[in-house]
Amino acid sequence: MRPLDPLGGGAPAQPDLNLLRTFLAVYRSGSFTAAAQLLGLSQPTVTTQIRSLERQTGRELFERLPRGVAPTAVADELAARVAGPLDALAEATGHGPRESRAEPVHLAGPAELLATRALPALAPLVTEGVRLRVTTGLTEPLLDELRAGRHDLVIATTRPRGRTLSAVPLTDEEFVLVAAPSWAERVARRAEDLPAALHDVPLITYAEDLPIVRRYWRHVFGRRLNCRAAVSVPDLRAVLALVTAGAGFSVLPRYLCAGDLASGALVLLDAPEDAPINTGFLVRRPGTSANPHVTLVRDRLLEAGRTW
């Protein structure tokens, strides 16, 4: 077989379609292991097929990384040429999206955002027959599982690195400094130096290293946070419950405590003009999903996310 020219020059021989399908799966998933799971092949088989295609092209298609692979410029161009035809062929032969393949949609993301915003927004779809399988966790492990094919959609708190995952902005979460009214009254007496006033107030936080609170201090006050947590609990809903009960102060996403702020159960300790904001992203599993309900869930989340 003559070498395939991925740049379209000359008259290249036709490569095995299986090699191109494997190439596209690796390109979209970002790893040989993830592609193997998506294709139902062994990882050594995927490696062998990619090496065979690289020999045919005479070019390196992927840069091998400690975690996964990164496509080369040659791979980018080859993917642009073959993705559309291969997807069309898969659908025409019954391996593409079909209404009859309404399997559960596997959705993952932060527990708090899923529980308070995402899942309630999806309730109408559930009543229409959409089934969901929900996983909670931290962004990086969930994105690794997405690449491996374990999820269809992930709500991520950061934009995924690399080019193998398709991510679109979902919502902006604003962080606010809050406490119960009893603490707010005490702090107000020393409002001229709010960070100093809060030094002796118990800090309730999501993690021992205080990531959210430290970011707020740097962004709003322009100084380092010199404080240790009184309570550390890896669930922002628990942090909210403790702060509302009067245990101390914290920094929380506004969406999570909006109701308590409106009712007066919580009080804003600060109202900066430029509050810290974090953008959440909706990330879809690489490749063409055979489940039409994935698109329904994705579109509904993107629509609802504009109001969160």
Coordinates of C-alpha atoms in Angstrom, one line a residue:
M1 CA 0.0 0.0 0.0
R2 CA 1.4 3.4 -0.9
P3 CA 1.8 5.9 1.9
L4 CA -1.3 8.0 2.5
D5 CA -0.6 11.8 2.1
P6 CA -2.6 13.4 4.9
L7 CA -2.2 16.8 3.3
G8 CA -4.0 15.7 0.2
G9 CA -1.1 15.7 -2.3
G10 CA -0.6 13.1 -5.0
A11 CA -2.8 10.1 -5.4
P12 CA -2.7 8.3 -2.0
A13 CA -3.9 4.8 -1.6
Q14 CA -7.1 4.3 0.4
P15 CA -6.3 3.4 4.1
D16 CA -8.3 0.8 6.0
L17 CA -11.4 2.4 7.4
N18 CA -10.9 0.7 10.7
L19 CA -7.6 2.6 11.1
L20 CA -9.3 5.9 10.4
R21 CA -12.1 5.1 12.9
T22 CA -9.4 4.2 15.5
F23 CA -7.5 7.4 14.7
L24 CA -10.6 9.5 15.1
A25 CA -11.5 7.9 18.4
V26 CA -8.0 8.6 19.7
Y27 CA -8.1 12.1 18.4
R28 CA -11.4 12.9 20.1
S29 CA -10.8 11.1 23.4
G30 CA -7.2 12.1 23.9
S31 CA -5.7 8.7 24.8
F32 CA -5.3 5.2 23.5
T33 CA -6.9 3.8 26.6
A34 CA -10.0 5.9 26.3
A35 CA -10.3 5.2 22.6
A36 CA -10.0 1.5 23.2
Q37 CA -12.9 1.6 25.7
L38 CA -15.0 3.6 23.2
L39 CA -14.3 1.2 20.4
G40 CA -14.5 -2.0 22.4
L41 CA -10.9 -2.9 21.5
S42 CA -7.8 -3.7 23.6
Q43 CA -5.4 -0.9 24.2
P44 CA -2.5 -2.7 22.4
T45 CA -4.8 -3.1 19.4
V46 CA -5.4 0.6 19.3
T47 CA -1.7 1.3 19.7
T48 CA -0.9 -1.1 16.8
Q49 CA -3.5 0.5 14.5
I50 CA -2.2 4.0 15.2
R51 CA 1.4 3.0 14.5
S52 CA 0.2 1.3 11.3
L53 CA -1.5 4.5 10.2
E54 CA 1.5 6.5 11.1
R55 CA 3.7 4.2 8.9
Q56 CA 1.2 4.7 6.0
T57 CA 1.2 8.5 6.4
G58 CA 4.9 8.7 7.0
R59 CA 4.1 11.3 9.7
E60 CA 3.7 11.3 13.5
L61 CA 0.0 11.8 14.3
F62 CA 0.2 12.0 18.1
E63 CA 2.7 13.2 20.6
R64 CA 2.8 10.7 23.5
L65 CA 2.3 12.4 26.9
P66 CA 2.5 11.1 30.5
R67 CA -1.3 11.3 30.5
G68 CA -2.8 10.6 27.1
V69 CA -1.7 12.0 23.7
A70 CA -1.8 15.3 21.9
P71 CA -2.6 15.5 18.2
T72 CA 0.0 16.9 15.9
A73 CA -0.8 19.5 13.1
V74 CA -0.9 16.6 10.7
A75 CA -3.5 14.8 12.9
D76 CA -5.6 18.0 13.1
E77 CA -5.8 18.2 9.3
L78 CA -6.5 14.5 8.9
A79 CA -9.3 14.7 11.4
A80 CA -10.8 17.7 9.6
R81 CA -10.9 15.6 6.4
V82 CA -12.2 12.3 7.7
A83 CA -14.5 13.2 10.7
G84 CA -17.5 14.2 8.6
P85 CA -17.5 11.3 6.2
L86 CA -16.8 8.8 9.0
D87 CA -19.6 10.2 11.2
A88 CA -22.0 10.2 8.2
L89 CA -21.1 6.6 7.3
A90 CA -21.6 5.5 10.9
E91 CA -25.0 7.0 11.0
A92 CA -26.0 5.6 7.6
T93 CA -25.0 2.1 8.6
G94 CA -26.9 2.2 11.9
H95 CA -24.0 3.0 14.2
G96 CA -24.8 6.7 14.6
P97 CA -27.5 8.5 16.7
R98 CA -30.9 6.9 16.6
E99 CA -34.0 7.6 18.6
S100 CA -34.3 4.0 19.6
R101 CA -31.1 4.2 21.5
A102 CA -32.3 6.3 24.4
E103 CA -29.9 5.0 27.0
P104 CA -29.4 6.8 30.3
V105 CA -27.4 10.1 30.1
H106 CA -24.3 10.0 32.3
L107 CA -23.9 13.5 33.8
A108 CA -21.2 14.5 36.3
G109 CA -20.1 17.6 38.1
P110 CA -19.9 19.4 41.4
A111 CA -22.5 18.1 43.9
E112 CA -23.7 21.5 44.9
L113 CA -24.4 22.9 41.4
L114 CA -26.0 19.6 40.3
A115 CA -28.3 19.4 43.3
T116 CA -29.4 23.1 43.4
R117 CA -29.4 24.1 39.7
A118 CA -28.7 21.5 37.1
L119 CA -30.9 18.6 38.2
P120 CA -34.0 20.8 38.9
A121 CA -33.5 22.3 35.4
L122 CA -33.6 18.8 34.0
A123 CA -36.8 17.7 35.8
P124 CA -39.0 18.4 32.7
L125 CA -36.9 16.1 30.6
V126 CA -37.1 13.4 33.2
T127 CA -40.9 13.5 33.1
E128 CA -40.6 13.1 29.3
G129 CA -38.6 9.9 29.6
V130 CA -35.0 11.0 29.8
R131 CA -33.0 8.9 32.2
L132 CA -30.0 10.2 34.1
R133 CA -27.1 8.6 35.9
V134 CA -25.4 11.3 38.0
T135 CA -21.9 11.3 39.4
T136 CA -20.4 14.0 41.7
G137 CA -16.8 14.9 42.2
L138 CA -13.9 17.2 41.4
T139 CA -13.3 18.5 37.9
E140 CA -10.0 16.9 37.0
P141 CA -10.9 13.4 37.9
L142 CA -14.3 13.7 36.2
L143 CA -12.7 15.0 33.0
D144 CA -10.3 12.0 33.0
E145 CA -13.3 9.8 33.3
L146 CA -15.0 11.7 30.5
R147 CA -12.1 11.0 28.2
A148 CA -12.3 7.4 29.1
G149 CA -16.0 7.2 28.2
R150 CA -17.5 6.9 31.6
H151 CA -19.6 10.1 31.3
D152 CA -21.5 11.9 28.5
L153 CA -21.4 15.4 30.0
V154 CA -19.4 17.0 32.7
I155 CA -20.0 20.3 34.4
A156 CA -16.4 21.6 35.0
T157 CA -15.3 24.4 37.2
T158 CA -12.3 25.1 34.8
R159 CA -11.9 24.9 31.1
P160 CA -10.3 21.6 30.1
R161 CA -6.7 21.6 28.9
G162 CA -5.8 20.5 25.4
R163 CA -7.9 20.2 22.3
T164 CA -9.5 16.9 22.7
L165 CA -12.6 18.0 24.7
S166 CA -15.3 20.3 23.5
A167 CA -16.2 22.8 26.2
V168 CA -18.7 25.7 26.2
P169 CA -19.3 28.3 28.9
L170 CA -22.3 27.3 31.1
T171 CA -22.6 29.8 33.8
D172 CA -20.7 32.4 35.9
E173 CA -20.7 31.9 39.6
E174 CA -20.1 35.0 41.8
F175 CA -18.5 34.5 45.2
V176 CA -19.8 36.4 48.2
L177 CA -18.6 37.0 51.7
V178 CA -21.4 36.1 54.2
A179 CA -22.3 35.4 57.8
A180 CA -25.3 35.1 60.0
P181 CA -26.8 38.5 61.2
S182 CA -25.4 38.0 64.7
W183 CA -21.8 37.9 63.4
A184 CA -22.5 40.7 60.8
E185 CA -23.5 43.1 63.6
R186 CA -20.3 42.5 65.5
V187 CA -18.2 42.8 62.3
A188 CA -19.9 46.1 61.4
R189 CA -18.4 47.8 64.4
R190 CA -15.0 47.4 62.8
A191 CA -16.0 47.8 59.2
E192 CA -13.1 50.2 58.5
D193 CA -10.8 47.1 58.3
L194 CA -13.0 44.1 57.4
P195 CA -10.2 41.5 57.1
A196 CA -9.0 42.5 60.5
A197 CA -12.5 42.4 61.9
L198 CA -13.0 38.9 60.6
H199 CA -9.7 37.6 62.0
D200 CA -11.3 36.4 65.3
V201 CA -14.5 35.1 63.6
P202 CA -14.6 31.3 63.0
L203 CA -14.0 30.5 59.3
I204 CA -16.0 27.8 57.8
T205 CA -14.5 26.5 54.6
Y206 CA -14.7 23.8 51.8
A207 CA -11.1 22.6 52.1
E208 CA -8.2 22.9 54.5
D209 CA -6.2 25.0 52.1
L210 CA -9.0 27.6 51.8
P211 CA -9.0 27.9 48.0
I212 CA -12.2 29.9 47.7
V213 CA -11.6 32.2 50.6
R214 CA -8.0 32.8 49.7
R215 CA -9.0 33.8 46.2
Y216 CA -11.6 36.3 47.6
W217 CA -8.9 37.9 49.9
R218 CA -6.5 38.3 47.0
H219 CA -9.1 39.6 44.5
V220 CA -11.0 42.0 46.8
F221 CA -8.7 43.0 49.6
G222 CA -5.4 42.6 47.7
R223 CA -3.7 40.8 50.6
R224 CA -3.0 37.2 51.7
L225 CA -5.4 35.5 54.0
N226 CA -3.8 34.8 57.4
C227 CA -6.4 32.6 59.0
R228 CA -7.0 28.9 59.7
A229 CA -10.3 27.1 59.2
A230 CA -12.5 26.5 62.3
V231 CA -14.4 23.9 60.2
S232 CA -13.4 22.3 56.9
V233 CA -16.1 20.2 55.2
P234 CA -16.0 19.2 51.5
D235 CA -19.6 20.1 50.7
L236 CA -20.6 23.8 50.1
R237 CA -24.1 22.9 51.3
A238 CA -22.7 21.9 54.6
V239 CA -20.7 25.1 54.8
L240 CA -23.8 27.1 54.1
A241 CA -25.8 25.2 56.8
L242 CA -23.1 26.0 59.4
V243 CA -22.8 29.6 58.5
T244 CA -26.6 30.1 58.5
A245 CA -26.6 28.4 61.9
G246 CA -24.2 31.1 63.2
A247 CA -21.0 29.1 63.3
G248 CA -18.9 31.8 61.6
F249 CA -18.3 33.3 58.2
S250 CA -17.4 32.0 54.7
V251 CA -17.2 32.8 51.0
L252 CA -19.9 31.0 49.0
P253 CA -21.3 31.0 45.4
R254 CA -24.1 33.5 45.3
Y255 CA -26.4 31.0 43.6
L256 CA -26.1 28.6 46.6
C257 CA -27.0 31.2 49.2
A258 CA -29.3 33.5 47.3
G259 CA -32.4 32.3 49.1
D260 CA -30.9 32.8 52.6
L261 CA -29.7 36.3 51.6
A262 CA -33.2 37.2 50.4
S263 CA -34.8 35.9 53.6
G264 CA -32.3 37.6 55.9
A265 CA -30.9 34.3 57.3
L266 CA -27.5 35.4 55.9
V267 CA -26.0 38.9 55.4
L268 CA -23.5 40.1 52.9
L269 CA -20.4 41.3 54.8
D270 CA -19.0 43.0 51.7
A271 CA -20.3 44.2 48.4
P272 CA -17.3 44.9 46.1
E273 CA -17.8 46.4 42.7
D274 CA -15.6 43.7 41.2
A275 CA -16.6 40.5 42.9
P276 CA -14.6 37.3 42.1
I277 CA -16.3 35.2 39.4
N278 CA -15.6 31.7 38.2
T279 CA -16.9 30.4 34.9
G280 CA -18.3 26.9 34.7
F281 CA -18.1 24.9 31.5
L282 CA -20.3 22.1 30.0
V283 CA -18.0 19.5 28.5
R284 CA -19.2 16.7 26.2
R285 CA -17.7 13.3 25.7
P286 CA -15.5 13.1 22.6
G287 CA -17.0 11.4 19.5
T288 CA -20.5 11.0 18.2
S289 CA -23.0 9.9 20.9
A290 CA -25.5 7.2 19.9
N291 CA -27.9 8.7 22.4
P292 CA -30.1 11.5 21.3
H293 CA -31.0 12.4 24.9
V294 CA -27.4 13.6 25.5
T295 CA -28.1 16.5 23.1
L296 CA -31.5 17.2 24.9
V297 CA -29.7 17.4 28.3
R298 CA -26.9 19.5 26.9
D299 CA -29.2 22.0 25.3
R300 CA -31.4 22.3 28.3
L301 CA -28.5 22.9 30.6
L302 CA -27.0 25.6 28.4
E303 CA -30.4 27.3 28.2
A304 CA -31.0 27.1 32.0
G305 CA -27.4 28.1 32.8
R306 CA -28.0 31.6 31.5
T307 CA -30.3 32.3 34.4
W308 CA -28.2 30.8 37.3

